[in-house]
PDB file of C-alpha atoms in Angstrom:
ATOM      1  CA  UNK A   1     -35.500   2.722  -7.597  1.00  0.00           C
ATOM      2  CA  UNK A   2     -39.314   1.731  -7.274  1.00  0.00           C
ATOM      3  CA  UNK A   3     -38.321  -1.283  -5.799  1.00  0.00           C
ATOM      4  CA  UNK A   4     -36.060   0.275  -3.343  1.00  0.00           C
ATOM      5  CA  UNK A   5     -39.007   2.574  -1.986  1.00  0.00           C
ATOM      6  CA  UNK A   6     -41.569  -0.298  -1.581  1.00  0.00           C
ATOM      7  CA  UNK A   7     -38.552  -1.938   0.001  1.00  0.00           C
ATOM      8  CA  UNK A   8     -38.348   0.998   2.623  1.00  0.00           C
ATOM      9  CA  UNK A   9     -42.467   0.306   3.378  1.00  0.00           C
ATOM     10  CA  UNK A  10     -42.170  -3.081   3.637  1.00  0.00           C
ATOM     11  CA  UNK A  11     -39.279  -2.707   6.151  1.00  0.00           C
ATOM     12  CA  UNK A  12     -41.408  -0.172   7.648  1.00  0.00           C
ATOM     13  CA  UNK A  13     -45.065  -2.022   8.165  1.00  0.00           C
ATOM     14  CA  UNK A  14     -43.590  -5.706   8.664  1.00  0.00           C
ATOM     15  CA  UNK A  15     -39.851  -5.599   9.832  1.00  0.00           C
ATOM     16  CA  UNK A  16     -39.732  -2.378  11.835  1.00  0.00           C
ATOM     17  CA  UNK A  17     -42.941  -3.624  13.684  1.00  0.00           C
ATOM     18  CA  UNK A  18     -42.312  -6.528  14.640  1.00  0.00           C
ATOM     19  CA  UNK A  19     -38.799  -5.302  16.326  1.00  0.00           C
ATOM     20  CA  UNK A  20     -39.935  -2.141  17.630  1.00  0.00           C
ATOM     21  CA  UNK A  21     -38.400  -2.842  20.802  1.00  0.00           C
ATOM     22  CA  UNK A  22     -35.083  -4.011  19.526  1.00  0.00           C
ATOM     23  CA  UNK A  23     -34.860  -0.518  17.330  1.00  0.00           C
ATOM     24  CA  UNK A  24     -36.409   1.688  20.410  1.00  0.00           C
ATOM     25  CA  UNK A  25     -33.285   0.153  22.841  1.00  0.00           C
ATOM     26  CA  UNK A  26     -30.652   0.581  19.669  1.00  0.00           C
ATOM     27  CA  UNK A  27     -31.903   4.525  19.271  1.00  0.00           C
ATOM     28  CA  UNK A  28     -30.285   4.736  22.765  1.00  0.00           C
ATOM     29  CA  UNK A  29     -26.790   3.447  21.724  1.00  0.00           C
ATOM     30  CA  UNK A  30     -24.449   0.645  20.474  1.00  0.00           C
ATOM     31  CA  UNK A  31     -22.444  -2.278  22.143  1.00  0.00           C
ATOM     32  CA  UNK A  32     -21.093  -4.279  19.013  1.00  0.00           C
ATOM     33  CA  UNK A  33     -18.749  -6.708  20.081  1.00  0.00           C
ATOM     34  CA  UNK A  34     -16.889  -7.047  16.807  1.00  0.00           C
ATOM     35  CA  UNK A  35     -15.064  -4.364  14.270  1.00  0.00           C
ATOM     36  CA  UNK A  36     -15.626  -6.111  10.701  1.00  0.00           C
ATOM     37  CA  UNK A  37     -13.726  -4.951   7.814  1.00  0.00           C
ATOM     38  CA  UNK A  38     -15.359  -6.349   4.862  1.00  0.00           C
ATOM     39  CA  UNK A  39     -14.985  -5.534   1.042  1.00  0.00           C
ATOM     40  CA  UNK A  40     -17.936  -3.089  -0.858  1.00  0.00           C
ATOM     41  CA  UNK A  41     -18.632  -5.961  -3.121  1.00  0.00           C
ATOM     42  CA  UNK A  42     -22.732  -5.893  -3.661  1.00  0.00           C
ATOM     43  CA  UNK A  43     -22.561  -9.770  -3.427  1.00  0.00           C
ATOM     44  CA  UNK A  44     -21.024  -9.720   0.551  1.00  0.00           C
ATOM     45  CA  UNK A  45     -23.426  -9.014   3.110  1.00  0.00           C
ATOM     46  CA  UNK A  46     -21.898  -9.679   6.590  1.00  0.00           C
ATOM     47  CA  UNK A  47     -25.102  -9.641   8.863  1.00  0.00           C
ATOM     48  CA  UNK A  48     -26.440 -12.127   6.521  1.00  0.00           C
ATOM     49  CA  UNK A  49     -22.995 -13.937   6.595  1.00  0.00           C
ATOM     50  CA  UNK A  50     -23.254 -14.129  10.143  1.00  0.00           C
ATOM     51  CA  UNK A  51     -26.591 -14.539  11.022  1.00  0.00           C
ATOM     52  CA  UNK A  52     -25.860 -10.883  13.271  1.00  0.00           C
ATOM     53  CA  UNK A  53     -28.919  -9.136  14.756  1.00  0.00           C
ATOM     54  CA  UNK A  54     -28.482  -5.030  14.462  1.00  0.00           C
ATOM     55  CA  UNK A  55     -26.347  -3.509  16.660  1.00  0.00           C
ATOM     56  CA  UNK A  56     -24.006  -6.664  16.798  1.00  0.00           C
ATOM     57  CA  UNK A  57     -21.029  -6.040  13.950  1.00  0.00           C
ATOM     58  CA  UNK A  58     -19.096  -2.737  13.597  1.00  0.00           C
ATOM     59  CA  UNK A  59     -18.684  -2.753   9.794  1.00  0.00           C
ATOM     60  CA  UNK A  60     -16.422  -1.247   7.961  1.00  0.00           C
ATOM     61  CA  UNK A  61     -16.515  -1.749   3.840  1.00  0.00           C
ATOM     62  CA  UNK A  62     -14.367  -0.070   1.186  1.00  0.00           C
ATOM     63  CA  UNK A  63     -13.241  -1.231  -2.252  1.00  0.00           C
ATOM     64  CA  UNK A  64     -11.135  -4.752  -1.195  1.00  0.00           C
ATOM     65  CA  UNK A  65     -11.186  -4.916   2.237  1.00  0.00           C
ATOM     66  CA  UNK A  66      -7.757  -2.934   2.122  1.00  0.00           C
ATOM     67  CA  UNK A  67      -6.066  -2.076   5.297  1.00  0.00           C
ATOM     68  CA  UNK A  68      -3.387   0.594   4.779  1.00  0.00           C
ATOM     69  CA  UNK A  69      -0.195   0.235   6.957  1.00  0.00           C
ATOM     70  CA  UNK A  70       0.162   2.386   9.777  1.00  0.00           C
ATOM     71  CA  UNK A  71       2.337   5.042   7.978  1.00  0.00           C
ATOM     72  CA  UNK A  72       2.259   8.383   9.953  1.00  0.00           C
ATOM     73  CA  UNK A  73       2.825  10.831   6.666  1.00  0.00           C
ATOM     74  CA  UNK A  74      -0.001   8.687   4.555  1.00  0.00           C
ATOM     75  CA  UNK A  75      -3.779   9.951   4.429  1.00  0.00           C
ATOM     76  CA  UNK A  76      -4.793   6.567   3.121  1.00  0.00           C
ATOM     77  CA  UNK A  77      -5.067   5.765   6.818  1.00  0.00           C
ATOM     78  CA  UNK A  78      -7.109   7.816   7.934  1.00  0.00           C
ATOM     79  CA  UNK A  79     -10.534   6.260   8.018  1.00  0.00           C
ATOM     80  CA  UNK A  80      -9.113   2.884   9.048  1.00  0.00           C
ATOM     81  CA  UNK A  81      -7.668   4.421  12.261  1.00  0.00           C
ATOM     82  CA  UNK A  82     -10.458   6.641  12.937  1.00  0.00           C
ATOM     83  CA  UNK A  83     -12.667   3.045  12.725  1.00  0.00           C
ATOM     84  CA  UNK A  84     -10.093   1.701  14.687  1.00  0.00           C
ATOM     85  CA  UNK A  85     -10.144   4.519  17.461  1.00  0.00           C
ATOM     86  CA  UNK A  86     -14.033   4.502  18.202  1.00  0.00           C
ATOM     87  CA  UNK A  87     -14.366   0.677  17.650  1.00  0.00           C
ATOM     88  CA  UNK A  88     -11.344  -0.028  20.407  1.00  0.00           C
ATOM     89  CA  UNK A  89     -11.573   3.323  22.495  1.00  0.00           C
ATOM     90  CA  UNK A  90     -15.258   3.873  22.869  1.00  0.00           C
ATOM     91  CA  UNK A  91     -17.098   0.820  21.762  1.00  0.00           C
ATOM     92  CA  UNK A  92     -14.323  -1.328  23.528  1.00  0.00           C
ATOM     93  CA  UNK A  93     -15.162  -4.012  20.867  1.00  0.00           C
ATOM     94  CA  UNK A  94     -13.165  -7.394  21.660  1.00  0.00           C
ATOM     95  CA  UNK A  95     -12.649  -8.772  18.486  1.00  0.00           C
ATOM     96  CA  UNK A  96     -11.800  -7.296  14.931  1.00  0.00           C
ATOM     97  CA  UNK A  97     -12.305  -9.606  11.719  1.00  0.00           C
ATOM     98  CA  UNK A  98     -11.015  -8.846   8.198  1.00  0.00           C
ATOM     99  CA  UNK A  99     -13.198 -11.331   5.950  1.00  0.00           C
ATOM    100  CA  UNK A 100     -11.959 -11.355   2.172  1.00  0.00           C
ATOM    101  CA  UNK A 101     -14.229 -12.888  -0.638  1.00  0.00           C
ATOM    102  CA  UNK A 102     -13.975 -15.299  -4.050  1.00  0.00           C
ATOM    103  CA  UNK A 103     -14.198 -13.205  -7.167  1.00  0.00           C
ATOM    104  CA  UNK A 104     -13.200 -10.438  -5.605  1.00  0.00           C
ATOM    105  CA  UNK A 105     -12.670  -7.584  -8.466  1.00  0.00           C
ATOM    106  CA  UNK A 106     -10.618  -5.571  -6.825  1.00  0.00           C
ATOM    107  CA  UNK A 107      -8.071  -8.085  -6.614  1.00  0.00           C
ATOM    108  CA  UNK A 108      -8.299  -9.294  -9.925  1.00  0.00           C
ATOM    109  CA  UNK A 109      -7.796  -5.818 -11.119  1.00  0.00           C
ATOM    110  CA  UNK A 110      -4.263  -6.255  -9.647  1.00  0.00           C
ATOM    111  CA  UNK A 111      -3.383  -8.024 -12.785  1.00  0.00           C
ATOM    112  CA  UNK A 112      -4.265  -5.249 -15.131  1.00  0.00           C
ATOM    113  CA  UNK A 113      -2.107  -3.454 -17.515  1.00  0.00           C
ATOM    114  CA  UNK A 114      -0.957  -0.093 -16.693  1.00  0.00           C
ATOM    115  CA  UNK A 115      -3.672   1.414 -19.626  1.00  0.00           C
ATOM    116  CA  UNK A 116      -6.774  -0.377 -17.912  1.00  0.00           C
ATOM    117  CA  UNK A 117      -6.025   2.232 -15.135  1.00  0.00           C
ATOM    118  CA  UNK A 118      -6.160   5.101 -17.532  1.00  0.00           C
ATOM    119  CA  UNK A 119      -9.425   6.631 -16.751  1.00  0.00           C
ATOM    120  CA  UNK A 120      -9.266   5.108 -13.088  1.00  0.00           C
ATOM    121  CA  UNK A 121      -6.617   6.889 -11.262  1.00  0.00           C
ATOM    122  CA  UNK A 122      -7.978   6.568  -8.052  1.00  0.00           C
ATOM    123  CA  UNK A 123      -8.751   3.176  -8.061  1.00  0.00           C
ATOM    124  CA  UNK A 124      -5.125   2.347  -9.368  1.00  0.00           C
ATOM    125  CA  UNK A 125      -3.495   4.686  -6.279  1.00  0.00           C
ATOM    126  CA  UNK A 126      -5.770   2.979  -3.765  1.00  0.00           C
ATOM    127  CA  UNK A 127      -4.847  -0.894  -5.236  1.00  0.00           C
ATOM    128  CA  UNK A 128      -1.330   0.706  -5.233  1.00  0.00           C
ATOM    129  CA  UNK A 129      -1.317  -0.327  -1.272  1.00  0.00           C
ATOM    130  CA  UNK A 130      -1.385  -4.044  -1.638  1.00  0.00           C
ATOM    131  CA  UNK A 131       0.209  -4.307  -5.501  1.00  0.00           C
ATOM    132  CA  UNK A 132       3.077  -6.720  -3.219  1.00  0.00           C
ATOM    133  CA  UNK A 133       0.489  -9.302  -2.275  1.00  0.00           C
ATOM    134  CA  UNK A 134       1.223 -10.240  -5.915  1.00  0.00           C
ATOM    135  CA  UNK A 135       4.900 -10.927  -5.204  1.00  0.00           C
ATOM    136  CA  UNK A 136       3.957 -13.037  -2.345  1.00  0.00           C
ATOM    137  CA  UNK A 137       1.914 -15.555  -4.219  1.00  0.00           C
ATOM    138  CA  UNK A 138       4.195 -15.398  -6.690  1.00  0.00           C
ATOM    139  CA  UNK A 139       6.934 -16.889  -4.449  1.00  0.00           C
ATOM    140  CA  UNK A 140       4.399 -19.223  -2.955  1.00  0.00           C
ATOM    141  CA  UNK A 141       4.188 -20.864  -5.959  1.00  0.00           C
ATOM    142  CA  UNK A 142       1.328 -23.711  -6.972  1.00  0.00           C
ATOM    143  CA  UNK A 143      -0.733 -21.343  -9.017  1.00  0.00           C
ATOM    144  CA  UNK A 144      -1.055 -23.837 -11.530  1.00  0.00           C
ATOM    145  CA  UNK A 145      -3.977 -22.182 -13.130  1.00  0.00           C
ATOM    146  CA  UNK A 146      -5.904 -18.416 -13.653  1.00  0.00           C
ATOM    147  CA  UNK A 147      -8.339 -19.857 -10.899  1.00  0.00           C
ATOM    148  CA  UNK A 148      -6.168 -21.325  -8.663  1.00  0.00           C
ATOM    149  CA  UNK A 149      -4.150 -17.789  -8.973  1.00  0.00           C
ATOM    150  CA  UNK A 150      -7.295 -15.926  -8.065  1.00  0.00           C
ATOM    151  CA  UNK A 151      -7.829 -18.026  -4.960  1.00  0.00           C
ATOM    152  CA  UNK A 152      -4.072 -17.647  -3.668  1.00  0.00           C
ATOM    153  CA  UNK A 153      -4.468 -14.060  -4.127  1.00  0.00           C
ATOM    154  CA  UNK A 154      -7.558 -13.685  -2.256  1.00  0.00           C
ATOM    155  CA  UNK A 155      -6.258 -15.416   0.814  1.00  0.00           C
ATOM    156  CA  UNK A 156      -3.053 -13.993   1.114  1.00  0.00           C
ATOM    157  CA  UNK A 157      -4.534 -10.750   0.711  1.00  0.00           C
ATOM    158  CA  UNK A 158      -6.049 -11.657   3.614  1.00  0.00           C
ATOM    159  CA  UNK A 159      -2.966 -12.238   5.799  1.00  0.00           C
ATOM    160  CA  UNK A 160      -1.673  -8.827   4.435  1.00  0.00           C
ATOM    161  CA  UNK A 161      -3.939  -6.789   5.927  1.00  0.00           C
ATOM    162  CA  UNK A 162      -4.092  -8.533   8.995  1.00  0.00           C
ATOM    163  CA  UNK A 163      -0.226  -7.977   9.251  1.00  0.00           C
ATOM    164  CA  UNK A 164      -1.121  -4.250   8.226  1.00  0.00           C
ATOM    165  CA  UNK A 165      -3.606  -3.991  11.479  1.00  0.00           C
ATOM    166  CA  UNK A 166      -0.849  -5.182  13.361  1.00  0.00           C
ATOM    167  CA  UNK A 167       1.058  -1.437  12.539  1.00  0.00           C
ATOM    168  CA  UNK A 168      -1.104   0.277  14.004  1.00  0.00           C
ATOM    169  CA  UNK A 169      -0.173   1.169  17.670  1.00  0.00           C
ATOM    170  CA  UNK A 170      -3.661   0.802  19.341  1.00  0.00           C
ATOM    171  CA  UNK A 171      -4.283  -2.312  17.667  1.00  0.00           C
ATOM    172  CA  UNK A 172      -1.284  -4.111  18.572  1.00  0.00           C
ATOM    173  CA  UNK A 173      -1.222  -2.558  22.117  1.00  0.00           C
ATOM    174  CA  UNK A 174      -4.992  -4.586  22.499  1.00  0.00           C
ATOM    175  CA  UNK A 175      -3.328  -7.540  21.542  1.00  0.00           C
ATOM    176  CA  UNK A 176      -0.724  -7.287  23.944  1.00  0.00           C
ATOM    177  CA  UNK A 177      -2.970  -6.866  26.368  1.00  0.00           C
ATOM    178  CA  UNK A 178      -5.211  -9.752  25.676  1.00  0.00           C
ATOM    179  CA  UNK A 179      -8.574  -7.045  25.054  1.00  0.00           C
ATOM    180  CA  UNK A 180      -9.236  -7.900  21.417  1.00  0.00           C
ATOM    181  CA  UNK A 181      -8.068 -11.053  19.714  1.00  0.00           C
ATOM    182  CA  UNK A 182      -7.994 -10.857  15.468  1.00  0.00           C
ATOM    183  CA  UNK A 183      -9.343 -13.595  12.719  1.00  0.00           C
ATOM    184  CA  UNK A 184      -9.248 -13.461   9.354  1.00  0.00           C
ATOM    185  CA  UNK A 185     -12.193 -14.988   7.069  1.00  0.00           C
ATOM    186  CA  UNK A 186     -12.279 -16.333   3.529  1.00  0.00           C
ATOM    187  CA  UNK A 187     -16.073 -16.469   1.991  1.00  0.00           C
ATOM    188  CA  UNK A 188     -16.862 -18.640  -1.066  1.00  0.00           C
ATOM    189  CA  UNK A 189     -19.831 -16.627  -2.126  1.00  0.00           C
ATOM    190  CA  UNK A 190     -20.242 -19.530  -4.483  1.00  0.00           C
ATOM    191  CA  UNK A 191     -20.612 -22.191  -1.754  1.00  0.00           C
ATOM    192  CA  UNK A 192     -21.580 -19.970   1.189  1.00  0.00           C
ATOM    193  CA  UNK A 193     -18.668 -21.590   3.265  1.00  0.00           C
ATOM    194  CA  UNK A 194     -16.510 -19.108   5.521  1.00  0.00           C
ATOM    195  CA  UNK A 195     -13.039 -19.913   6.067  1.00  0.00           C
ATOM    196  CA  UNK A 196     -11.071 -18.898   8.901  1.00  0.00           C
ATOM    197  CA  UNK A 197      -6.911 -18.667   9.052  1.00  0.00           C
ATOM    198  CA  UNK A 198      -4.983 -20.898  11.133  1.00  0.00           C
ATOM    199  CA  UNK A 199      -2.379 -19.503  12.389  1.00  0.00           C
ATOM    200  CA  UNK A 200      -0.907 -22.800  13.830  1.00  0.00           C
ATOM    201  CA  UNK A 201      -1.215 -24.253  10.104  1.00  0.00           C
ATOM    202  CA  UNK A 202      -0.775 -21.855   8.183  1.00  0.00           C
ATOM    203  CA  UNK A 203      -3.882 -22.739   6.570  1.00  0.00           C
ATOM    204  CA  UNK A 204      -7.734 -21.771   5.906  1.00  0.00           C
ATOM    205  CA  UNK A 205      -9.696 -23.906   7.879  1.00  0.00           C
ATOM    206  CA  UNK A 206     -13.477 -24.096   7.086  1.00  0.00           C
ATOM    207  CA  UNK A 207     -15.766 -22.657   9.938  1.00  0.00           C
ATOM    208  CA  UNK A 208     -17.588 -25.550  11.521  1.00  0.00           C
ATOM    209  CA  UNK A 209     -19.255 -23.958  14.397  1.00  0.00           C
ATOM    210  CA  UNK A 210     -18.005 -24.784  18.376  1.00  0.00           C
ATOM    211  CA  UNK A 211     -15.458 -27.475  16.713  1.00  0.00           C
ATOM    212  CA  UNK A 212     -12.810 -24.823  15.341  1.00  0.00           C
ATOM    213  CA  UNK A 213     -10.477 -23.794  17.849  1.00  0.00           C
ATOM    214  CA  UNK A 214     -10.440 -20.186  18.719  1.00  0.00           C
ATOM    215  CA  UNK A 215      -7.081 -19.546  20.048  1.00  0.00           C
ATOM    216  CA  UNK A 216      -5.799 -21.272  16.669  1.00  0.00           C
ATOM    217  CA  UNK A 217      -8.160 -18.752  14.264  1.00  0.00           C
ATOM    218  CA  UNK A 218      -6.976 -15.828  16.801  1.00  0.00           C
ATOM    219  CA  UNK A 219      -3.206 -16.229  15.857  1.00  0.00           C
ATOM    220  CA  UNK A 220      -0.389 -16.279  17.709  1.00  0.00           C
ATOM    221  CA  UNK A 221      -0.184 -12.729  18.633  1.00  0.00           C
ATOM    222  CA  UNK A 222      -2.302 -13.806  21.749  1.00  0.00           C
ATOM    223  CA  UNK A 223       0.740 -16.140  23.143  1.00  0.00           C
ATOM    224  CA  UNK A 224       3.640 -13.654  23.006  1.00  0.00           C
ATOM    225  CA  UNK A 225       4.013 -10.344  22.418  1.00  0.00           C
ATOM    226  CA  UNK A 226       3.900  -8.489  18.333  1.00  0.00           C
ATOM    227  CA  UNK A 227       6.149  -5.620  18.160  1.00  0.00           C
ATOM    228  CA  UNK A 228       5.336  -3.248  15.580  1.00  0.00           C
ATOM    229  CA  UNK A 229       6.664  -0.069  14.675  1.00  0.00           C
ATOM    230  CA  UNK A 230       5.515   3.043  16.157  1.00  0.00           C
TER     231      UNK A 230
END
């Protein structure tokens, strides 16, 4: 903890100084332009990721960057949708991005035996949402190895939870109307690449700056309408 507190006065004496300005305009209010859903994981940082100045991403973090579907009767929702509300409602952010991460734990975990959970009920309810991204890269096939397993998993958990944003009635209604376009990113903490889906391919496509395509990364919900249950 010591080095947490001498963190707080360094922040303080250099970092807070030298922005005072920046932090005096953000006491008055917020104008991110992007909602980020990004996993808890200690190793995942997205304003270092990104290079984002305070004030600039909308971040929200919980164990595996899981989005639950939009199911009216399911409490699991509920702090998605409320992010969702005040990001797209108040903040009127125009982009949301759901970026997944190598090694991710939580999704190795959804290969455990039922008696790994035993002590973890929570945690096995919550993975519970997403157990059928399993099945998926199952009947993709080409997971030759453990690793290469792990990597299919993490990417198509990926396109899961952009499909589940797509339930939800205020999200898909932005789409529609051309206000907020969605991307989904794949970090290599090992590398520090960033991978983006796209949609036209099918495919992860590593970010190269002004050369990717952002109507590709977007997906095609931006050409034609997504209709999603209410």
């Amino acid at each position: 903890m010591q080095g947490l507190y001498k963190g707080i006065q360094k922040f303080q004496k250099i970092y807070f100084d030298k922005e005072r300005e920046s932090f005096a305009r953000l006491s008055r209010g917020q104008s991110p332009d992007v909602l980020f859903f990004s996993c808890l994981d200690s190793r995942v940082n997205p304003n270092l990721l990104t290079q984002s100045e305070l004030g600039e991403l909308l971040i929200v973090r919980n164990v595996g960057n899981i989005i639950p579907p939009y199911i009216s009767s399911s409490s699991h929702k509920i702090c998605t949708a409320a992010a969702i509300e005040f990001a797209l409602l108040i903040l009127k952010v125009r982009y949301i991005i759901v970026c997944g991460h190598s090694d991710c734990g939580s999704l190795k975990a959804l290969y455990y035996d039922e008696k790994e959970f035993a002590d973890m009920p929570n945690l096995k309810e919550w993975l519970d949402i997403i157990s059928h991204v399993k099945g998926r890269v199952v009947r993709k096939g080409n997971a030759a190895t453990s690793e290469k397993r792990k990597e299919m998993t993490e990417k198509e958990h990926i396109i899961v939870q952009l499909e589940n944003l797509l339930t939800y009635p205020l999200v898909e209604r932005a789409i529609r109307e051309k206000r907020v376009k969605l991307q989904g990113w794949y970090y290599e903490i090992g590398t520090g690449e960033v991978y983006a889906y796209n949609w036209s391919k099918k495919m992860f496509e590593k970010i190269n700056g002004s050369r990717n395509k952002e109507k590709e990364l977007a997906g095609p919900y931006l050409r034609e309408p997504c209709l999603c249950p209410l």
